[in-house]
């Protein structure tokens, strides 16, 4: 059985890989979403109680990739 922490860590890793594959960094995403840059690093150590900020990071990445594709 997969735990919340495992799912969360996989999701965070996928966001970072997608960002890098599309020319963005976690710093870019954090800056655009108002998430402190240290936050994803803390999440790697311990998953948060809420994933709302991860949803925000993922949505911003989707927006950035869509904007890049439209250029």
JSON list of C-alpha atoms in Angstrom, two decimals:
[
{"chain": "A", "resi": 1, "resn": "UNK", "atom": "CA", "xyz": [0.00, 0.00, 0.00]},
{"chain": "A", "resi": 2, "resn": "UNK", "atom": "CA", "xyz": [1.29, 3.45, -0.91]},
{"chain": "A", "resi": 3, "resn": "UNK", "atom": "CA", "xyz": [1.41, 6.04, 1.84]},
{"chain": "A", "resi": 4, "resn": "UNK", "atom": "CA", "xyz": [0.43, 9.69, 1.61]},
{"chain": "A", "resi": 5, "resn": "UNK", "atom": "CA", "xyz": [4.09, 10.64, 2.06]},
{"chain": "A", "resi": 6, "resn": "UNK", "atom": "CA", "xyz": [5.19, 8.41, -0.83]},
{"chain": "A", "resi": 7, "resn": "UNK", "atom": "CA", "xyz": [2.50, 9.82, -3.12]},
{"chain": "A", "resi": 8, "resn": "UNK", "atom": "CA", "xyz": [3.36, 13.36, -2.06]},
{"chain": "A", "resi": 9, "resn": "UNK", "atom": "CA", "xyz": [7.10, 12.88, -2.61]},
{"chain": "A", "resi": 10, "resn": "UNK", "atom": "CA", "xyz": [6.47, 11.38, -6.05]},
{"chain": "A", "resi": 11, "resn": "UNK", "atom": "CA", "xyz": [4.23, 14.30, -6.96]},
{"chain": "A", "resi": 12, "resn": "UNK", "atom": "CA", "xyz": [6.82, 16.85, -5.83]},
{"chain": "A", "resi": 13, "resn": "UNK", "atom": "CA", "xyz": [9.54, 15.05, -7.79]},
{"chain": "A", "resi": 14, "resn": "UNK", "atom": "CA", "xyz": [7.32, 14.95, -10.89]},
{"chain": "A", "resi": 15, "resn": "UNK", "atom": "CA", "xyz": [6.70, 18.69, -10.66]},
{"chain": "A", "resi": 16, "resn": "UNK", "atom": "CA", "xyz": [10.42, 19.39, -10.42]},
{"chain": "A", "resi": 17, "resn": "UNK", "atom": "CA", "xyz": [11.24, 17.07, -13.35]},
{"chain": "A", "resi": 18, "resn": "UNK", "atom": "CA", "xyz": [8.50, 18.58, -15.53]},
{"chain": "A", "resi": 19, "resn": "UNK", "atom": "CA", "xyz": [9.72, 22.07, -14.69]},
{"chain": "A", "resi": 20, "resn": "UNK", "atom": "CA", "xyz": [13.32, 21.23, -15.57]},
{"chain": "A", "resi": 21, "resn": "UNK", "atom": "CA", "xyz": [12.29, 19.46, -18.78]},
{"chain": "A", "resi": 22, "resn": "UNK", "atom": "CA", "xyz": [10.53, 22.65, -19.84]},
{"chain": "A", "resi": 23, "resn": "UNK", "atom": "CA", "xyz": [13.29, 25.08, -18.90]},
{"chain": "A", "resi": 24, "resn": "UNK", "atom": "CA", "xyz": [12.00, 26.16, -15.49]},
{"chain": "A", "resi": 25, "resn": "UNK", "atom": "CA", "xyz": [13.39, 25.70, -11.99]},
{"chain": "A", "resi": 26, "resn": "UNK", "atom": "CA", "xyz": [11.73, 25.19, -8.63]},
{"chain": "A", "resi": 27, "resn": "UNK", "atom": "CA", "xyz": [12.97, 28.69, -7.82]},
{"chain": "A", "resi": 28, "resn": "UNK", "atom": "CA", "xyz": [10.98, 30.02, -10.81]},
{"chain": "A", "resi": 29, "resn": "UNK", "atom": "CA", "xyz": [7.84, 28.21, -9.66]},
{"chain": "A", "resi": 30, "resn": "UNK", "atom": "CA", "xyz": [8.24, 29.28, -6.05]},
{"chain": "A", "resi": 31, "resn": "UNK", "atom": "CA", "xyz": [8.79, 32.91, -7.03]},
{"chain": "A", "resi": 32, "resn": "UNK", "atom": "CA", "xyz": [5.70, 32.96, -9.27]},
{"chain": "A", "resi": 33, "resn": "UNK", "atom": "CA", "xyz": [3.46, 31.31, -6.67]},
{"chain": "A", "resi": 34, "resn": "UNK", "atom": "CA", "xyz": [4.70, 33.07, -3.54]},
{"chain": "A", "resi": 35, "resn": "UNK", "atom": "CA", "xyz": [5.96, 29.83, -2.00]},
{"chain": "A", "resi": 36, "resn": "UNK", "atom": "CA", "xyz": [9.19, 30.27, -0.05]},
{"chain": "A", "resi": 37, "resn": "UNK", "atom": "CA", "xyz": [12.03, 28.55, -1.90]},
{"chain": "A", "resi": 38, "resn": "UNK", "atom": "CA", "xyz": [12.96, 26.57, 1.22]},
{"chain": "A", "resi": 39, "resn": "UNK", "atom": "CA", "xyz": [9.46, 25.08, 1.44]},
{"chain": "A", "resi": 40, "resn": "UNK", "atom": "CA", "xyz": [9.88, 22.33, -1.20]},
{"chain": "A", "resi": 41, "resn": "UNK", "atom": "CA", "xyz": [13.19, 21.40, 0.45]},
{"chain": "A", "resi": 42, "resn": "UNK", "atom": "CA", "xyz": [11.41, 21.06, 3.80]},
{"chain": "A", "resi": 43, "resn": "UNK", "atom": "CA", "xyz": [8.71, 18.97, 2.11]},
{"chain": "A", "resi": 44, "resn": "UNK", "atom": "CA", "xyz": [11.39, 16.53, 0.97]},
{"chain": "A", "resi": 45, "resn": "UNK", "atom": "CA", "xyz": [12.28, 16.02, 4.62]},
{"chain": "A", "resi": 46, "resn": "UNK", "atom": "CA", "xyz": [8.70, 15.80, 5.84]},
{"chain": "A", "resi": 47, "resn": "UNK", "atom": "CA", "xyz": [5.45, 15.90, 3.89]},
{"chain": "A", "resi": 48, "resn": "UNK", "atom": "CA", "xyz": [3.07, 18.70, 4.89]},
{"chain": "A", "resi": 49, "resn": "UNK", "atom": "CA", "xyz": [-0.40, 18.19, 6.34]},
{"chain": "A", "resi": 50, "resn": "UNK", "atom": "CA", "xyz": [-1.97, 20.03, 3.40]},
{"chain": "A", "resi": 51, "resn": "UNK", "atom": "CA", "xyz": [-1.12, 19.80, -0.27]},
{"chain": "A", "resi": 52, "resn": "UNK", "atom": "CA", "xyz": [-2.75, 23.11, -1.23]},
{"chain": "A", "resi": 53, "resn": "UNK", "atom": "CA", "xyz": [0.58, 24.78, -2.02]},
{"chain": "A", "resi": 54, "resn": "UNK", "atom": "CA", "xyz": [1.63, 21.84, -4.16]},
{"chain": "A", "resi": 55, "resn": "UNK", "atom": "CA", "xyz": [-1.61, 22.26, -6.11]},
{"chain": "A", "resi": 56, "resn": "UNK", "atom": "CA", "xyz": [-0.65, 25.92, -6.66]},
{"chain": "A", "resi": 57, "resn": "UNK", "atom": "CA", "xyz": [2.86, 24.97, -7.85]},
{"chain": "A", "resi": 58, "resn": "UNK", "atom": "CA", "xyz": [1.46, 22.35, -10.21]},
{"chain": "A", "resi": 59, "resn": "UNK", "atom": "CA", "xyz": [-1.14, 24.74, -11.64]},
{"chain": "A", "resi": 60, "resn": "UNK", "atom": "CA", "xyz": [1.51, 27.42, -12.23]},
{"chain": "A", "resi": 61, "resn": "UNK", "atom": "CA", "xyz": [3.76, 24.92, -13.98]},
{"chain": "A", "resi": 62, "resn": "UNK", "atom": "CA", "xyz": [0.87, 23.91, -16.24]},
{"chain": "A", "resi": 63, "resn": "UNK", "atom": "CA", "xyz": [0.27, 27.60, -17.03]},
{"chain": "A", "resi": 64, "resn": "UNK", "atom": "CA", "xyz": [3.96, 28.24, -17.76]},
{"chain": "A", "resi": 65, "resn": "UNK", "atom": "CA", "xyz": [4.23, 25.21, -20.03]},
{"chain": "A", "resi": 66, "resn": "UNK", "atom": "CA", "xyz": [1.06, 26.18, -21.90]},
{"chain": "A", "resi": 67, "resn": "UNK", "atom": "CA", "xyz": [2.40, 29.72, -22.35]},
{"chain": "A", "resi": 68, "resn": "UNK", "atom": "CA", "xyz": [5.72, 28.40, -23.62]},
{"chain": "A", "resi": 69, "resn": "UNK", "atom": "CA", "xyz": [3.94, 26.13, -26.11]},
{"chain": "A", "resi": 70, "resn": "UNK", "atom": "CA", "xyz": [1.86, 29.04, -27.40]},
{"chain": "A", "resi": 71, "resn": "UNK", "atom": "CA", "xyz": [4.96, 31.09, -28.27]}
]
